[in-house]
Amino acid sequence: MKLNLTKPLVVFDLETTGLDIVNDRIFQLSYIKVYPDGKEERENIYFNPQKPIPQEVIELTGTTNEDVADKPTFKDLSKELEEKFSGCDFAGYNSNHFDVPMLSEEFYRAGINFDFSKCRLIDAQAIFHKMERRNLAAAYKFYCGRKMEEDFAAHRADQDTEATYRVLQGELDMYSAERQEEKERQLENNMDALAEFSKTNDNVDFSGRIVWKEMKDANGKVLLDADGKPRKQEVFNFGKYKGWPVVDALRRDPGYYNWICSSDFTSDTKQVLTRIRLRDMGR
């Protein structure tokens, strides 16, 4: 459907060195500028981020440090981008949470106060999540074919538990090999497979302060275990040792363990860290 525009809309996406809006940088900006008359302008810009692109980002995006070494910095093109984006609205996917704040931060670093508060910000992900709700009531209707209020009282743990049990049964029925031809649409009816499929992150602790990362050799090749699966190790995901294997950081700075244990971290994080430390000490 043609967009009903009253001013130009910039549909855009960024590739960045990481997800830290303060410390990471943009190395690719792609956008489509759509005008009210239907005219479209497309541009794909690469920047030298002035900091290394991490290996995991290189593998994800296919863009290497050599690819952007001779490109202009964001600041070099910031005035030009300000002119092109002035008077526009913006749209993206998860853009209100990440892409717009990151772009705004880059403008600030370049000495430009681009006022996004004057723009209408459209986030396709937010629309998707609000229109296709992912709560228990929506799941119950989808997998069980009935509305929750027809079968249960609202906001009662015992009722929600029963509904959840029926949803899980409905999921296994819908995604069984008998009903799904495509292998990737099938769910195994065993708890190992369901637990693995349920994972949405690589957190070691619940708060994500420590995460699993693949181990690599000196040439950047992923190390494999006896079953041919990537070997992983616990890595700090915050602070001055972000990206460091936990055991390496604690060997280098033993006081870091005491600082975490005496600070306002969750008990789970402290327990996970203690288990890693004791394991490394051979206890």
Short mmCIF file of N, CA and C in Angstrom, two decimals, residues 3-155:
data_model
loop_
_atom_site.label_atom_id
_atom_site.label_comp_id
_atom_site.label_asym_id
_atom_site.label_seq_id
_atom_site.Cartn_x
_atom_site.Cartn_y
_atom_site.Cartn_z
N LEU A 3 2.24 4.75 0.94
CA LEU A 3 2.21 5.49 2.19
C LEU A 3 1.56 6.85 2.01
N ASN A 4 0.74 7.23 2.95
CA ASN A 4 0.09 8.54 2.93
C ASN A 4 0.99 9.52 3.67
N LEU A 5 1.84 10.21 2.93
CA LEU A 5 2.86 11.08 3.53
C LEU A 5 2.52 12.55 3.37
N THR A 6 2.84 13.30 4.41
CA THR A 6 2.73 14.76 4.33
C THR A 6 4.10 15.42 4.26
N LYS A 7 5.14 14.65 4.55
CA LYS A 7 6.52 15.10 4.38
C LYS A 7 7.39 13.87 4.15
N PRO A 8 8.62 14.02 3.71
CA PRO A 8 9.43 12.85 3.39
C PRO A 8 9.62 11.92 4.59
N LEU A 9 9.69 10.63 4.29
CA LEU A 9 9.92 9.60 5.30
C LEU A 9 11.22 8.89 4.98
N VAL A 10 12.13 8.85 5.97
CA VAL A 10 13.40 8.15 5.81
C VAL A 10 13.27 6.78 6.48
N VAL A 11 13.23 5.73 5.67
CA VAL A 11 13.23 4.37 6.18
C VAL A 11 14.68 3.92 6.21
N PHE A 12 15.20 3.58 7.40
CA PHE A 12 16.65 3.37 7.49
C PHE A 12 17.01 2.22 8.41
N ASP A 13 18.27 1.80 8.26
CA ASP A 13 18.82 0.77 9.13
C ASP A 13 20.31 1.04 9.30
N LEU A 14 20.84 0.65 10.45
CA LEU A 14 22.26 0.87 10.76
C LEU A 14 22.95 -0.46 10.99
N GLU A 15 24.25 -0.50 10.68
CA GLU A 15 25.14 -1.55 11.17
C GLU A 15 26.18 -0.85 12.04
N THR A 16 26.43 -1.40 13.20
CA THR A 16 27.29 -0.73 14.17
C THR A 16 28.31 -1.71 14.74
N THR A 17 29.32 -1.15 15.40
CA THR A 17 30.37 -1.98 16.00
C THR A 17 29.87 -2.73 17.22
N GLY A 18 28.71 -2.39 17.72
CA GLY A 18 28.13 -3.05 18.89
C GLY A 18 26.82 -2.38 19.26
N LEU A 19 26.32 -2.70 20.44
CA LEU A 19 25.01 -2.22 20.86
C LEU A 19 25.08 -1.16 21.94
N ASP A 20 26.29 -0.71 22.25
CA ASP A 20 26.47 0.34 23.26
C ASP A 20 26.37 1.69 22.57
N ILE A 21 25.27 2.40 22.82
CA ILE A 21 25.01 3.65 22.11
C ILE A 21 26.07 4.71 22.40
N VAL A 22 26.64 4.67 23.60
CA VAL A 22 27.65 5.66 23.97
C VAL A 22 29.00 5.35 23.35
N ASN A 23 29.41 4.08 23.39
CA ASN A 23 30.78 3.74 23.02
C ASN A 23 30.93 3.12 21.63
N ASP A 24 29.87 2.57 21.07
CA ASP A 24 29.98 1.98 19.74
C ASP A 24 29.69 3.01 18.66
N ARG A 25 29.97 2.61 17.42
CA ARG A 25 29.89 3.55 16.30
C ARG A 25 29.19 2.91 15.10
N ILE A 26 28.65 3.77 14.24
CA ILE A 26 28.01 3.33 13.00
C ILE A 26 29.07 3.12 11.92
N PHE A 27 28.99 1.99 11.21
CA PHE A 27 29.86 1.84 10.05
C PHE A 27 29.08 1.66 8.74
N GLN A 28 27.77 1.50 8.83
CA GLN A 28 26.94 1.46 7.63
C GLN A 28 25.58 2.08 7.91
N LEU A 29 25.15 2.94 7.01
CA LEU A 29 23.82 3.57 7.09
C LEU A 29 23.16 3.41 5.73
N SER A 30 22.05 2.72 5.70
CA SER A 30 21.28 2.56 4.46
C SER A 30 19.90 3.17 4.67
N TYR A 31 19.42 3.87 3.66
CA TYR A 31 18.10 4.48 3.81
C TYR A 31 17.40 4.62 2.47
N ILE A 32 16.07 4.66 2.57
CA ILE A 32 15.21 5.00 1.44
C ILE A 32 14.44 6.25 1.84
N LYS A 33 14.60 7.31 1.10
CA LYS A 33 13.87 8.54 1.38
C LYS A 33 12.66 8.59 0.44
N VAL A 34 11.48 8.49 1.05
CA VAL A 34 10.24 8.44 0.28
C VAL A 34 9.54 9.79 0.37
N TYR A 35 9.21 10.37 -0.77
CA TYR A 35 8.58 11.69 -0.81
C TYR A 35 7.06 11.55 -0.91
N PRO A 36 6.33 12.57 -0.53
CA PRO A 36 4.85 12.51 -0.60
C PRO A 36 4.32 12.19 -1.99
N ASP A 37 5.07 12.56 -3.04
CA ASP A 37 4.60 12.28 -4.40
C ASP A 37 4.96 10.87 -4.86
N GLY A 38 5.58 10.08 -3.98
CA GLY A 38 5.93 8.72 -4.34
C GLY A 38 7.37 8.53 -4.80
N LYS A 39 8.07 9.61 -5.03
CA LYS A 39 9.48 9.52 -5.44
C LYS A 39 10.31 8.87 -4.34
N GLU A 40 11.28 8.05 -4.73
CA GLU A 40 12.14 7.35 -3.76
C GLU A 40 13.61 7.59 -4.08
N GLU A 41 14.38 7.85 -3.05
CA GLU A 41 15.83 7.98 -3.18
C GLU A 41 16.49 6.96 -2.25
N ARG A 42 17.44 6.21 -2.77
CA ARG A 42 18.13 5.20 -1.97
C ARG A 42 19.62 5.53 -1.86
N GLU A 43 20.16 5.25 -0.69
CA GLU A 43 21.59 5.46 -0.49
C GLU A 43 22.11 4.45 0.54
N ASN A 44 23.31 3.97 0.28
CA ASN A 44 23.97 3.01 1.17
C ASN A 44 25.37 3.56 1.45
N ILE A 45 25.61 3.97 2.68
CA ILE A 45 26.84 4.67 3.03
C ILE A 45 27.65 3.86 4.03
N TYR A 46 28.95 3.76 3.77
CA TYR A 46 29.87 3.13 4.72
C TYR A 46 30.74 4.21 5.36
N PHE A 47 30.99 4.04 6.65
CA PHE A 47 31.83 4.98 7.39
C PHE A 47 33.02 4.24 8.01
N ASN A 48 34.08 4.97 8.21
CA ASN A 48 35.16 4.48 9.06
C ASN A 48 34.73 4.77 10.49
N PRO A 49 34.48 3.74 11.30
CA PRO A 49 33.96 3.97 12.65
C PRO A 49 35.04 4.44 13.63
N GLN A 50 36.28 4.46 13.19
CA GLN A 50 37.41 4.91 14.02
C GLN A 50 37.60 4.04 15.26
N LYS A 51 37.14 2.82 15.17
CA LYS A 51 37.40 1.79 16.17
C LYS A 51 37.19 0.46 15.49
N PRO A 52 37.85 -0.59 15.94
CA PRO A 52 37.75 -1.89 15.25
C PRO A 52 36.33 -2.46 15.27
N ILE A 53 35.97 -3.07 14.16
CA ILE A 53 34.72 -3.83 14.11
C ILE A 53 35.01 -5.20 14.72
N PRO A 54 34.32 -5.60 15.77
CA PRO A 54 34.60 -6.90 16.40
C PRO A 54 34.39 -8.06 15.44
N GLN A 55 35.08 -9.15 15.68
CA GLN A 55 35.02 -10.31 14.80
C GLN A 55 33.60 -10.85 14.66
N GLU A 56 32.85 -10.87 15.77
CA GLU A 56 31.49 -11.41 15.68
C GLU A 56 30.59 -10.54 14.80
N VAL A 57 30.86 -9.23 14.77
CA VAL A 57 30.09 -8.33 13.91
C VAL A 57 30.51 -8.51 12.45
N ILE A 58 31.80 -8.73 12.23
CA ILE A 58 32.30 -9.00 10.88
C ILE A 58 31.62 -10.25 10.32
N GLU A 59 31.55 -11.30 11.14
CA GLU A 59 30.92 -12.54 10.69
C GLU A 59 29.43 -12.35 10.44
N LEU A 60 28.80 -11.49 11.21
CA LEU A 60 27.36 -11.26 11.07
C LEU A 60 27.04 -10.42 9.84
N THR A 61 27.85 -9.39 9.58
CA THR A 61 27.53 -8.42 8.52
C THR A 61 28.32 -8.63 7.23
N GLY A 62 29.47 -9.30 7.33
CA GLY A 62 30.31 -9.48 6.15
C GLY A 62 31.17 -8.27 5.85
N THR A 63 31.13 -7.25 6.68
CA THR A 63 31.93 -6.05 6.49
C THR A 63 33.17 -6.13 7.37
N THR A 64 34.35 -5.98 6.78
CA THR A 64 35.60 -6.08 7.51
C THR A 64 36.16 -4.69 7.81
N ASN A 65 37.16 -4.65 8.67
CA ASN A 65 37.82 -3.38 8.98
C ASN A 65 38.51 -2.81 7.74
N GLU A 66 39.02 -3.70 6.88
CA GLU A 66 39.66 -3.25 5.65
C GLU A 66 38.65 -2.59 4.71
N ASP A 67 37.41 -3.07 4.73
CA ASP A 67 36.37 -2.51 3.86
C ASP A 67 36.09 -1.05 4.17
N VAL A 68 36.24 -0.66 5.43
CA VAL A 68 35.87 0.71 5.82
C VAL A 68 37.06 1.59 6.17
N ALA A 69 38.27 1.06 6.01
CA ALA A 69 39.46 1.79 6.42
C ALA A 69 39.62 3.12 5.69
N ASP A 70 39.25 3.16 4.40
CA ASP A 70 39.44 4.39 3.62
C ASP A 70 38.13 5.17 3.43
N LYS A 71 37.09 4.81 4.20
CA LYS A 71 35.82 5.51 4.09
C LYS A 71 35.81 6.77 4.95
N PRO A 72 34.95 7.71 4.64
CA PRO A 72 34.85 8.92 5.48
C PRO A 72 34.27 8.58 6.84
N THR A 73 34.53 9.40 7.82
CA THR A 73 33.92 9.21 9.14
C THR A 73 32.50 9.75 9.11
N PHE A 74 31.73 9.43 10.12
CA PHE A 74 30.38 9.98 10.21
C PHE A 74 30.44 11.50 10.26
N LYS A 75 31.39 12.02 11.02
CA LYS A 75 31.51 13.46 11.14
C LYS A 75 31.78 14.11 9.80
N ASP A 76 32.56 13.44 8.94
CA ASP A 76 32.86 13.99 7.61
C ASP A 76 31.59 14.23 6.80
N LEU A 77 30.60 13.38 6.97
CA LEU A 77 29.36 13.47 6.17
C LEU A 77 28.17 13.98 6.98
N SER A 78 28.41 14.36 8.22
CA SER A 78 27.30 14.72 9.11
C SER A 78 26.50 15.92 8.60
N LYS A 79 27.16 16.93 8.08
CA LYS A 79 26.45 18.11 7.58
C LYS A 79 25.58 17.75 6.38
N GLU A 80 26.12 16.92 5.51
CA GLU A 80 25.37 16.48 4.34
C GLU A 80 24.15 15.67 4.75
N LEU A 81 24.33 14.78 5.75
CA LEU A 81 23.21 13.98 6.23
C LEU A 81 22.17 14.84 6.93
N GLU A 82 22.62 15.84 7.66
CA GLU A 82 21.69 16.75 8.33
C GLU A 82 20.79 17.43 7.29
N GLU A 83 21.38 17.85 6.20
CA GLU A 83 20.60 18.52 5.16
C GLU A 83 19.60 17.55 4.51
N LYS A 84 20.04 16.32 4.26
CA LYS A 84 19.17 15.35 3.61
C LYS A 84 18.02 14.90 4.52
N PHE A 85 18.28 14.85 5.82
CA PHE A 85 17.28 14.35 6.77
C PHE A 85 16.42 15.45 7.38
N SER A 86 16.80 16.68 7.20
CA SER A 86 16.05 17.79 7.78
C SER A 86 14.61 17.81 7.25
N GLY A 87 13.66 17.94 8.16
CA GLY A 87 12.26 18.01 7.76
C GLY A 87 11.62 16.67 7.46
N CYS A 88 12.31 15.57 7.80
CA CYS A 88 11.80 14.23 7.50
C CYS A 88 11.27 13.54 8.75
N ASP A 89 10.41 12.57 8.53
CA ASP A 89 10.07 11.60 9.55
C ASP A 89 10.96 10.39 9.35
N PHE A 90 10.98 9.47 10.36
CA PHE A 90 11.89 8.33 10.29
C PHE A 90 11.14 7.04 10.61
N ALA A 91 11.55 5.97 9.92
CA ALA A 91 10.96 4.65 10.17
C ALA A 91 12.06 3.60 10.14
N GLY A 92 11.88 2.56 10.96
CA GLY A 92 12.84 1.46 11.00
C GLY A 92 12.23 0.29 11.73
N TYR A 93 13.06 -0.72 12.00
CA TYR A 93 12.62 -1.90 12.74
C TYR A 93 13.40 -1.95 14.04
N ASN A 94 12.70 -1.81 15.15
CA ASN A 94 13.31 -1.61 16.47
C ASN A 94 14.08 -0.30 16.51
N SER A 95 13.72 0.62 15.65
CA SER A 95 14.45 1.87 15.49
C SER A 95 14.28 2.82 16.67
N ASN A 96 13.12 2.80 17.31
CA ASN A 96 12.92 3.73 18.44
C ASN A 96 13.78 3.35 19.64
N HIS A 97 14.14 2.07 19.75
CA HIS A 97 14.95 1.62 20.87
C HIS A 97 16.44 1.68 20.58
N PHE A 98 16.83 1.55 19.30
CA PHE A 98 18.26 1.50 19.01
C PHE A 98 18.71 2.44 17.91
N ASP A 99 18.16 2.30 16.70
CA ASP A 99 18.72 3.02 15.56
C ASP A 99 18.61 4.54 15.69
N VAL A 100 17.46 5.03 16.11
CA VAL A 100 17.31 6.48 16.29
C VAL A 100 18.22 7.01 17.39
N PRO A 101 18.25 6.40 18.59
CA PRO A 101 19.19 6.88 19.61
C PRO A 101 20.65 6.83 19.16
N MET A 102 21.04 5.78 18.43
CA MET A 102 22.41 5.69 17.95
C MET A 102 22.72 6.78 16.93
N LEU A 103 21.80 7.01 16.00
CA LEU A 103 22.00 8.06 15.01
C LEU A 103 22.06 9.43 15.66
N SER A 104 21.20 9.66 16.63
CA SER A 104 21.20 10.92 17.36
C SER A 104 22.54 11.13 18.07
N GLU A 105 23.06 10.07 18.68
CA GLU A 105 24.34 10.16 19.40
C GLU A 105 25.48 10.49 18.45
N GLU A 106 25.46 9.91 17.27
CA GLU A 106 26.50 10.20 16.28
C GLU A 106 26.43 11.66 15.83
N PHE A 107 25.22 12.17 15.65
CA PHE A 107 25.08 13.59 15.29
C PHE A 107 25.64 14.48 16.41
N TYR A 108 25.33 14.14 17.66
CA TYR A 108 25.85 14.92 18.79
C TYR A 108 27.37 14.92 18.80
N ARG A 109 27.98 13.75 18.56
CA ARG A 109 29.43 13.65 18.56
C ARG A 109 30.05 14.48 17.45
N ALA A 110 29.28 14.67 16.37
CA ALA A 110 29.76 15.48 15.25
C ALA A 110 29.48 16.96 15.46
N GLY A 111 28.90 17.31 16.60
CA GLY A 111 28.62 18.71 16.89
C GLY A 111 27.31 19.21 16.32
N ILE A 112 26.41 18.29 15.97
CA ILE A 112 25.13 18.66 15.38
C ILE A 112 23.99 18.23 16.29
N ASN A 113 23.16 19.15 16.66
CA ASN A 113 22.01 18.84 17.50
C ASN A 113 20.81 18.59 16.59
N PHE A 114 20.70 17.35 16.09
CA PHE A 114 19.57 17.00 15.23
C PHE A 114 18.39 16.66 16.14
N ASP A 115 17.38 17.47 16.09
CA ASP A 115 16.27 17.37 17.03
C ASP A 115 15.23 16.36 16.55
N PHE A 116 15.37 15.11 17.00
CA PHE A 116 14.43 14.07 16.59
C PHE A 116 13.05 14.25 17.24
N SER A 117 12.96 15.10 18.25
CA SER A 117 11.67 15.33 18.89
C SER A 117 10.69 16.02 17.95
N LYS A 118 11.21 16.62 16.89
CA LYS A 118 10.36 17.28 15.90
C LYS A 118 9.95 16.33 14.78
N CYS A 119 10.44 15.09 14.84
CA CYS A 119 10.15 14.10 13.81
C CYS A 119 9.14 13.09 14.32
N ARG A 120 8.35 12.57 13.43
CA ARG A 120 7.50 11.43 13.77
C ARG A 120 8.32 10.17 13.56
N LEU A 121 8.36 9.33 14.57
CA LEU A 121 9.20 8.13 14.55
C LEU A 121 8.31 6.90 14.47
N ILE A 122 8.41 6.15 13.38
CA ILE A 122 7.57 4.98 13.15
C ILE A 122 8.43 3.74 13.29
N ASP A 123 8.04 2.84 14.18
CA ASP A 123 8.80 1.62 14.44
C ASP A 123 7.97 0.41 14.01
N ALA A 124 8.39 -0.25 12.93
CA ALA A 124 7.63 -1.38 12.39
C ALA A 124 7.58 -2.54 13.37
N GLN A 125 8.62 -2.70 14.20
CA GLN A 125 8.61 -3.77 15.20
C GLN A 125 7.55 -3.52 16.26
N ALA A 126 7.45 -2.28 16.73
CA ALA A 126 6.44 -1.94 17.73
C ALA A 126 5.03 -2.18 17.20
N ILE A 127 4.81 -1.83 15.94
CA ILE A 127 3.50 -2.06 15.32
C ILE A 127 3.21 -3.56 15.27
N PHE A 128 4.22 -4.34 14.86
CA PHE A 128 4.06 -5.79 14.77
C PHE A 128 3.70 -6.39 16.12
N HIS A 129 4.44 -5.99 17.17
CA HIS A 129 4.21 -6.57 18.49
C HIS A 129 2.85 -6.15 19.08
N LYS A 130 2.42 -4.95 18.76
CA LYS A 130 1.13 -4.50 19.29
C LYS A 130 -0.05 -5.10 18.52
N MET A 131 0.13 -5.29 17.22
CA MET A 131 -0.96 -5.83 16.42
C MET A 131 -1.05 -7.36 16.54
N GLU A 132 0.09 -8.01 16.65
CA GLU A 132 0.13 -9.47 16.79
C GLU A 132 0.66 -9.78 18.19
N ARG A 133 -0.17 -9.65 19.16
CA ARG A 133 0.24 -9.73 20.55
C ARG A 133 0.81 -11.10 20.89
N ARG A 134 1.75 -11.09 21.84
CA ARG A 134 2.46 -12.31 22.20
C ARG A 134 2.22 -12.68 23.66
N ASN A 135 1.06 -12.26 24.21
CA ASN A 135 0.79 -12.60 25.59
C ASN A 135 0.08 -13.96 25.68
N LEU A 136 -0.18 -14.41 26.89
CA LEU A 136 -0.78 -15.73 27.10
C LEU A 136 -2.16 -15.82 26.47
N ALA A 137 -2.94 -14.74 26.58
CA ALA A 137 -4.30 -14.78 26.03
C ALA A 137 -4.26 -14.97 24.51
N ALA A 138 -3.31 -14.30 23.84
CA ALA A 138 -3.19 -14.45 22.39
C ALA A 138 -2.75 -15.86 22.02
N ALA A 139 -1.81 -16.40 22.80
CA ALA A 139 -1.34 -17.76 22.54
C ALA A 139 -2.46 -18.77 22.75
N TYR A 140 -3.26 -18.57 23.78
CA TYR A 140 -4.35 -19.50 24.07
C TYR A 140 -5.36 -19.52 22.93
N LYS A 141 -5.69 -18.35 22.43
CA LYS A 141 -6.64 -18.28 21.33
C LYS A 141 -6.07 -18.93 20.08
N PHE A 142 -4.77 -18.71 19.83
CA PHE A 142 -4.14 -19.22 18.61
C PHE A 142 -4.01 -20.74 18.64
N TYR A 143 -3.53 -21.28 19.77
CA TYR A 143 -3.24 -22.71 19.84
C TYR A 143 -4.41 -23.56 20.33
N CYS A 144 -5.30 -22.95 21.10
CA CYS A 144 -6.41 -23.72 21.66
C CYS A 144 -7.75 -23.41 21.00
N GLY A 145 -7.79 -22.34 20.23
CA GLY A 145 -8.99 -22.03 19.47
C GLY A 145 -10.12 -21.42 20.27
N ARG A 146 -9.84 -20.97 21.48
CA ARG A 146 -10.87 -20.36 22.32
C ARG A 146 -10.28 -19.14 23.03
N LYS A 147 -11.15 -18.25 23.48
CA LYS A 147 -10.70 -17.11 24.26
C LYS A 147 -10.50 -17.52 25.71
N MET A 148 -9.47 -16.99 26.33
CA MET A 148 -9.18 -17.36 27.72
C MET A 148 -10.34 -17.05 28.65
N GLU A 149 -11.02 -15.93 28.41
CA GLU A 149 -12.10 -15.55 29.31
C GLU A 149 -13.29 -16.51 29.22
N GLU A 150 -13.33 -17.31 28.16
CA GLU A 150 -14.38 -18.32 28.05
C GLU A 150 -14.13 -19.51 28.98
N ASP A 151 -12.85 -19.71 29.32
CA ASP A 151 -12.48 -20.90 30.09
C ASP A 151 -11.90 -20.60 31.47
N PHE A 152 -11.40 -19.39 31.68
CA PHE A 152 -10.69 -19.10 32.92
C PHE A 152 -11.04 -17.73 33.47
N ALA A 153 -10.82 -17.57 34.78
CA ALA A 153 -10.91 -16.26 35.40
C ALA A 153 -9.61 -15.50 35.13
N ALA A 154 -9.71 -14.19 35.00
CA ALA A 154 -8.54 -13.38 34.65
C ALA A 154 -7.62 -13.16 35.84
N HIS A 155 -6.32 -13.11 35.53
CA HIS A 155 -5.29 -12.71 36.49
C HIS A 155 -5.27 -13.57 37.76
#
